[in-house]
Amino acid sequence: MPSPFPPSSSAPGKGHVHLTLRSPNNEPVFTALSYSYPLKLVVSAPHTLPPNPTSPSSTSTSTSEASTEPSLTENDTLKSTIRPPSCPSKVPLLFLLTYGGGLVSGDYISLSLHLAHSTRLTIATQGSTKIFRPPTPSSSSSTALTTRQDLTATIAANAALCLMPDPCQPFARSRYAQKQVFEMDAEGGGASLCLLDWVCEGRGARGEKWAFEGWRGRNEVWDVPAACCAEDAPSSSSEVAGEGGEEQQQQQQQHQSKRTTRKKKLLLRDNLILSHPNLHTRVDTHAIFGTLILVGPLLSPLSNFFIDEFSQMPRLGARDFTSPLHNPKANTTSLNPNTNPTTTTAPPPTPSQKRDQWRATRHLHEQNDGILWTATTTSQNLTIIKFAAPSVEAAKTWLRSIIKEEGSISHSFGAGALIPLK
C-alpha cells in the first residue's frame, strides 16, 4: 500500500544552519535551521553580551562593585573586546544533540553552518558525545560500521564562531571518524574561530581505558575569499546609484577585483589518529587529549594570553627555585585566599600581583593534577593549544581557569560559551 505522505527530501543525519542579522537592530536570526535523525539541533535563549567598557553603563559602577570585581579596563584585552556598532548585543546558543546521547555504530552526521557578516554563534552540547560499540565483536572490523561526523562551516567577514562541545567518549570496540572544515573570510576585519576538540579514554567507571578500535579526527582551517553568501555581498550598481554612486561603484569593482585575486589558502590541517592494539600502554596515565584552535582578531587576546602563560612556564635550567612564583609550596600561606590575615593591614594587591598569585596557584595545580600542555602560534593570527590530563574533570578545571582569568570569551560570546567547562 503506498504511503499517503509525500516523500521526504531530507537525508538522514543532515543538518543546515544559516545565521544572519536582521535590520535595523542587528538582531541575529536563523534564516535556515534544519536537521534529521539522528541529528538534533536545539536553539536556546540568546546570551546578552556585557556592555562595552567605554559605554556609560559600564563606567557607572559604584566603588564597592569595582573593588570586588576587576573592571575590563584593568584587562589587557580592552581594545579587542570593544564591539563595533554593527555587532549584535546578543549571541545565539545552539545545542548540537543526538538522540540517546550518542551515536550508534554506522551512524553518519553531516552539518553545514553559514555565518553571515558580523554574526556570532556559540555551539555547545549537553553532555559528552558517546560513540557506541558495534553489536558483535566480529562485525566491528567492517568500515561500514564506522561512526562518522562531518562539519563544514563558512564564516564571513567580522563573523565569529565558538564551537566548544563536551569531550567525545568512544566506548570499547567502537570506531569513529570526524572531519571539520572551516572556511573563513579574512577581509573586512577578519573572521574568528574558537574550536575545542577533545576525546577521552571511554567509560572509566567500567574500566575502559582507550579500548576503542579507532578514533580519527581532522580539523582544517582555510582562508577563502568571498566566503560570504550572495546576500552578504556588496550592493549592486543599481542600489548605489545617485549621489556618489559612480565612486561607490568603482570601489565595489576594486573590492571584487581584490577578492578574485586572492586564492584559497590552507591555514591549518590538524590530524589526530588514535589506533593501536595496545593504545592504553602508550598514553601513560592520561585519560583525555584535547586541541584548542584560536583564529582571528576576536580571539587574539586569548591567543596572546596562552602564549604568554606558556612562555612563563617553569623550565629546566631557567627555573628560580627560590621564587615564590615557581615554588608555590614554599608560600602556600601567602597564596591561599582563605589564610587568616596578619595583624598588620596590608595594602590591597595590585592587578599584577593578583595575576602572579593566580599563575603560581595554577602552576601548582598543573603539577599536582598532571596537566601537560603546549601552545604555538603562526603568522596567520592562528594559535594551537594541545593538552592532556589524567581525568576529564582536571582538564575542564584547568581550561576553565585560564579562559575565565583572561575573560574575552565571556565578553565576546556570552556565558553560554563556558557551559561545557562547568
CSV table of C-alpha atoms in Angstrom, one decimal, residues 132-411:
chain,number,residue,atom,x,y,z
A,132,PHE,CA,28.5,3.2,21.0
A,133,ARG,CA,30.2,0.0,20.1
A,134,PRO,CA,29.0,-2.5,17.3
A,135,PRO,CA,26.5,-5.2,18.3
A,136,THR,CA,29.0,-8.0,17.9
A,137,PRO,CA,32.8,-8.1,18.1
A,138,SER,CA,33.1,-9.9,14.7
A,139,SER,CA,31.4,-7.1,12.8
A,140,SER,CA,33.5,-4.3,14.4
A,141,SER,CA,36.2,-4.6,11.8
A,142,SER,CA,33.8,-3.5,9.0
A,143,THR,CA,34.4,0.0,7.8
A,144,ALA,CA,30.6,0.3,7.1
A,145,LEU,CA,30.1,0.3,10.9
A,146,THR,CA,32.4,3.2,11.5
A,147,THR,CA,30.6,6.2,13.1
A,148,ARG,CA,31.3,9.4,11.1
A,149,GLN,CA,30.6,13.0,11.7
A,150,ASP,CA,31.4,15.9,9.3
A,151,LEU,CA,31.0,19.6,9.8
A,152,THR,CA,31.5,22.4,7.3
A,153,ALA,CA,31.4,26.0,8.4
A,154,THR,CA,31.5,29.1,6.4
A,155,ILE,CA,32.4,32.2,8.4
A,156,ALA,CA,32.0,35.6,6.7
A,157,ALA,CA,34.0,38.7,7.5
A,158,ASN,CA,33.7,40.0,11.0
A,159,ALA,CA,31.7,36.9,12.0
A,160,ALA,CA,32.8,34.6,14.8
A,161,LEU,CA,32.1,31.0,15.8
A,162,CYS,CA,32.7,29.5,19.2
A,163,LEU,CA,32.4,25.7,19.0
A,164,MET,CA,33.1,24.2,22.4
A,165,PRO,CA,31.4,20.8,22.8
A,166,ASP,CA,31.8,18.3,25.6
A,167,PRO,CA,34.5,15.6,25.1
A,168,CYS,CA,33.9,12.8,22.7
A,169,GLN,CA,33.6,9.5,24.6
A,170,PRO,CA,34.2,6.4,22.4
A,171,PHE,CA,33.2,3.1,24.0
A,172,ALA,CA,35.2,-0.1,23.9
A,173,ARG,CA,35.5,-1.6,20.4
A,174,SER,CA,33.9,1.5,18.7
A,175,ARG,CA,35.2,3.1,15.6
A,176,TYR,CA,34.9,6.8,14.9
A,177,ALA,CA,36.0,9.3,12.3
A,178,GLN,CA,35.3,13.0,12.1
A,179,LYS,CA,36.2,15.9,9.8
A,180,GLN,CA,35.6,19.6,10.5
A,181,VAL,CA,36.4,22.1,7.8
A,182,PHE,CA,36.2,25.9,8.4
A,183,GLU,CA,36.3,28.3,5.5
A,184,MET,CA,36.9,31.8,6.8
A,185,ASP,CA,36.9,35.2,5.1
A,186,ALA,CA,39.9,37.1,6.3
A,187,GLU,CA,38.9,40.5,4.9
A,188,GLY,CA,36.8,43.2,6.4
A,189,GLY,CA,38.3,42.8,9.9
A,190,GLY,CA,38.7,39.1,9.6
A,191,ALA,CA,36.5,36.2,10.7
A,192,SER,CA,37.2,34.5,14.0
A,193,LEU,CA,37.0,30.9,15.3
A,194,CYS,CA,37.3,29.2,18.7
A,195,LEU,CA,37.3,25.4,18.3
A,196,LEU,CA,37.7,22.9,21.2
A,197,ASP,CA,38.2,19.3,20.1
A,198,TRP,CA,38.9,16.7,22.7
A,199,VAL,CA,38.5,12.9,23.3
A,200,CYS,CA,38.6,10.9,26.5
A,201,GLU,CA,39.5,7.3,27.2
A,202,GLY,CA,36.0,6.0,27.3
A,203,ARG,CA,33.9,4.8,30.2
A,204,GLY,CA,36.4,4.9,33.0
A,205,ALA,CA,33.9,3.8,35.6
A,206,ARG,CA,33.6,0.5,33.7
A,207,GLY,CA,37.3,0.0,33.5
A,208,GLU,CA,37.6,1.2,29.8
A,209,LYS,CA,41.0,2.8,29.1
A,210,TRP,CA,41.5,3.6,25.4
A,211,ALA,CA,39.8,0.4,24.4
A,212,PHE,CA,38.2,1.6,21.2
A,213,GLU,CA,39.4,0.2,17.9
A,214,GLY,CA,40.0,3.5,16.2
A,215,TRP,CA,39.4,7.3,16.5
A,216,ARG,CA,40.3,9.7,13.8
A,217,GLY,CA,39.9,13.5,13.8
A,218,ARG,CA,40.8,16.1,11.2
A,219,ASN,CA,40.4,19.9,11.6
A,220,GLU,CA,41.0,22.2,8.6
A,221,VAL,CA,41.0,26.0,8.6
A,222,TRP,CA,41.0,27.7,5.2
A,223,ASP,CA,41.3,31.3,4.2
A,224,VAL,CA,38.7,31.6,1.5
A,225,PRO,CA,37.9,34.8,-0.4
A,226,ALA,CA,34.3,35.7,-0.8
A,227,ALA,CA,33.3,33.2,1.8
A,228,CYS,CA,30.1,35.1,2.5
A,229,CYS,CA,26.9,34.2,0.5
A,230,ALA,CA,25.3,36.3,-2.2
A,231,GLU,CA,23.1,38.3,0.2
A,232,ASP,CA,26.2,39.4,2.1
A,233,ALA,CA,27.9,40.7,-1.0
A,234,PRO,CA,28.3,44.5,-1.6
A,235,SER,CA,25.3,46.3,-3.1
A,236,SER,CA,24.8,46.2,-6.9
A,237,SER,CA,25.3,49.3,-9.1
A,238,SER,CA,21.5,50.0,-9.2
A,239,GLU,CA,21.4,50.2,-5.4
A,240,VAL,CA,24.3,52.7,-5.2
A,241,ALA,CA,23.1,54.9,-8.0
A,242,GLY,CA,22.6,58.6,-7.2
A,243,GLU,CA,24.9,60.9,-5.4
A,244,GLY,CA,28.3,59.4,-5.2
A,245,GLY,CA,27.1,56.3,-7.0
A,246,GLU,CA,29.8,56.2,-9.6
A,247,GLU,CA,32.5,56.4,-6.9
A,248,GLN,CA,30.9,53.7,-4.8
A,249,GLN,CA,30.6,51.5,-8.0
A,250,GLN,CA,34.3,51.9,-8.7
A,251,GLN,CA,35.1,51.0,-5.1
A,252,GLN,CA,32.9,47.9,-5.4
A,253,GLN,CA,34.7,46.9,-8.6
A,254,GLN,CA,38.1,47.3,-7.0
A,255,HIS,CA,36.8,45.3,-4.0
A,256,GLN,CA,35.6,42.5,-6.2
A,257,SER,CA,38.8,42.5,-8.2
A,258,LYS,CA,40.9,42.3,-5.0
A,259,ARG,CA,38.8,39.3,-3.7
A,260,THR,CA,39.1,37.5,-7.0
A,261,THR,CA,42.9,37.8,-7.0
A,262,ARG,CA,43.0,36.0,-3.6
A,263,LYS,CA,43.3,32.3,-3.7
A,264,LYS,CA,42.0,29.7,-1.3
A,265,LYS,CA,44.8,29.0,1.2
A,266,LEU,CA,45.1,26.3,3.8
A,267,LEU,CA,46.0,27.8,7.2
A,268,LEU,CA,45.8,24.6,9.3
A,269,ARG,CA,45.3,20.9,9.0
A,270,ASP,CA,45.4,19.1,12.3
A,271,ASN,CA,45.1,15.3,12.4
A,272,LEU,CA,44.7,13.1,15.4
A,273,ILE,CA,44.8,9.3,14.9
A,274,LEU,CA,44.3,7.0,17.8
A,275,SER,CA,44.5,3.5,16.5
A,276,HIS,CA,46.8,0.8,18.1
A,277,PRO,CA,46.1,-2.6,19.6
A,278,ASN,CA,47.8,-1.6,22.8
A,279,LEU,CA,46.9,2.1,22.9
A,280,HIS,CA,46.4,2.1,26.6
A,281,THR,CA,50.1,1.3,27.2
A,282,ARG,CA,51.3,4.2,25.1
A,283,VAL,CA,49.4,7.1,26.7
A,284,ASP,CA,50.8,6.9,30.2
A,285,THR,CA,48.3,8.0,32.8
A,286,HIS,CA,46.4,10.4,30.5
A,287,ALA,CA,42.7,10.0,30.2
A,288,ILE,CA,41.9,12.8,27.8
A,289,PHE,CA,43.6,14.6,24.9
A,290,GLY,CA,42.5,17.9,23.6
A,291,THR,CA,43.1,20.6,21.0
A,292,LEU,CA,42.1,24.3,21.2
A,293,ILE,CA,42.3,26.3,18.0
A,294,LEU,CA,42.0,30.1,18.1
A,295,VAL,CA,41.8,32.1,14.8
A,296,GLY,CA,41.1,35.7,14.0
A,297,PRO,CA,41.3,39.1,15.7
A,298,LEU,CA,38.4,38.4,18.1
A,299,LEU,CA,40.4,35.6,19.7
A,300,SER,CA,43.8,37.3,19.6
A,301,PRO,CA,43.6,38.4,23.3
A,302,LEU,CA,43.1,34.8,24.4
A,303,SER,CA,45.8,33.6,22.0
A,304,ASN,CA,48.3,36.1,23.3
A,305,PHE,CA,47.3,35.1,26.9
A,306,PHE,CA,48.0,31.4,26.2
A,307,ILE,CA,51.3,32.2,24.5
A,308,ASP,CA,52.4,34.5,27.4
A,309,GLU,CA,51.4,31.9,30.0
A,310,PHE,CA,53.2,29.2,28.2
A,311,SER,CA,56.4,31.3,27.9
A,312,GLN,CA,56.4,31.8,31.7
A,313,MET,CA,56.1,28.1,32.5
A,314,PRO,CA,58.9,26.8,34.7
A,315,ARG,CA,61.6,25.1,32.6
A,316,LEU,CA,64.6,23.1,33.5
A,317,GLY,CA,67.7,25.4,33.5
A,318,ALA,CA,65.6,28.6,33.7
A,319,ARG,CA,63.7,28.0,37.0
A,320,ASP,CA,64.4,30.0,40.1
A,321,PHE,CA,63.6,27.6,42.9
A,322,THR,CA,63.7,30.4,45.4
A,323,SER,CA,61.0,32.4,43.6
A,324,PRO,CA,57.5,32.2,45.2
A,325,LEU,CA,56.1,32.2,41.7
A,326,HIS,CA,57.9,29.0,40.7
A,327,ASN,CA,57.8,27.4,44.1
A,328,PRO,CA,54.2,28.0,45.4
A,329,LYS,CA,54.6,25.2,48.1
A,330,ALA,CA,57.0,27.4,49.9
A,331,ASN,CA,54.5,30.2,50.1
A,332,THR,CA,51.2,28.4,50.5
A,333,THR,CA,50.2,30.9,53.2
A,334,SER,CA,50.5,33.9,51.0
A,335,LEU,CA,48.9,32.2,48.0
A,336,ASN,CA,45.9,30.8,49.9
A,337,PRO,CA,43.0,33.3,49.9
A,338,ASN,CA,41.5,31.6,53.0
A,339,THR,CA,44.5,32.2,55.1
A,340,ASN,CA,43.9,34.3,58.2
A,341,PRO,CA,45.2,37.9,57.7
A,342,THR,CA,48.1,39.1,59.8
A,343,THR,CA,47.7,41.7,62.5
A,344,THR,CA,49.1,44.4,60.2
A,345,THR,CA,46.8,45.6,57.4
A,346,ALA,CA,48.5,45.1,54.1
A,347,PRO,CA,47.6,47.2,51.1
A,348,PRO,CA,45.3,45.5,48.5
A,349,PRO,CA,47.2,43.6,45.9
A,350,THR,CA,47.6,45.2,42.5
A,351,PRO,CA,46.3,43.6,39.3
A,352,SER,CA,49.8,42.4,38.5
A,353,GLN,CA,50.2,40.8,42.0
A,354,LYS,CA,46.8,39.1,41.6
A,355,ARG,CA,47.8,37.7,38.3
A,356,ASP,CA,51.1,36.4,39.7
A,357,GLN,CA,49.2,34.7,42.6
A,358,TRP,CA,46.8,33.1,40.2
A,359,ARG,CA,49.7,31.9,38.0
A,360,ALA,CA,51.5,30.4,40.9
A,361,THR,CA,48.4,28.6,42.1
A,362,ARG,CA,47.7,27.4,38.6
A,363,HIS,CA,51.3,26.0,38.2
A,364,LEU,CA,50.8,24.1,41.5
A,365,HIS,CA,47.5,22.6,40.3
A,366,GLU,CA,49.1,21.6,36.9
A,367,GLN,CA,51.8,19.8,38.8
A,368,ASN,CA,49.5,18.1,41.2
A,369,ASP,CA,46.9,17.2,38.6
A,370,GLY,CA,49.4,16.0,36.0
A,371,ILE,CA,48.4,18.6,33.3
A,372,LEU,CA,50.6,18.7,30.2
A,373,TRP,CA,50.1,21.4,27.6
A,374,THR,CA,51.9,23.3,24.9
A,375,ALA,CA,51.0,26.3,22.7
A,376,THR,CA,52.2,27.7,19.4
A,377,THR,CA,51.2,30.4,17.0
A,378,THR,CA,51.6,31.1,13.3
A,379,SER,CA,51.9,34.2,11.2
A,380,GLN,CA,48.2,33.9,10.2
A,381,ASN,CA,46.9,35.0,13.6
A,382,LEU,CA,46.3,31.4,14.5
A,383,THR,CA,47.1,29.7,17.8
A,384,ILE,CA,47.0,26.0,18.6
A,385,ILE,CA,47.0,24.6,22.2
A,386,LYS,CA,47.5,20.9,22.8
A,387,PHE,CA,46.8,19.5,26.3
A,388,ALA,CA,46.4,16.2,28.1
A,389,ALA,CA,45.2,15.3,31.6
A,390,PRO,CA,44.7,12.2,33.8
A,391,SER,CA,40.9,13.0,34.1
A,392,VAL,CA,38.2,14.9,32.3
A,393,GLU,CA,37.5,17.0,35.4
A,394,ALA,CA,41.1,18.0,35.7
A,395,ALA,CA,41.2,19.2,32.1
A,396,LYS,CA,37.9,21.1,32.5
A,397,THR,CA,39.2,22.8,35.6
A,398,TRP,CA,42.5,23.8,34.0
A,399,LEU,CA,40.9,25.1,30.8
A,400,ARG,CA,38.1,27.0,32.7
A,401,SER,CA,40.7,28.7,35.0
A,402,ILE,CA,42.6,30.1,32.1
A,403,ILE,CA,39.6,31.2,30.0
A,404,LYS,CA,37.9,32.8,32.9
A,405,GLU,CA,41.1,34.6,34.0
A,406,GLU,CA,41.6,36.1,30.6
A,407,GLY,CA,37.9,37.0,30.2
A,408,SER,CA,37.4,37.7,26.5
A,409,ILE,CA,35.4,34.6,25.7
A,410,SER,CA,32.6,35.5,28.0
A,411,HIS,CA,32.7,39.1,26.8
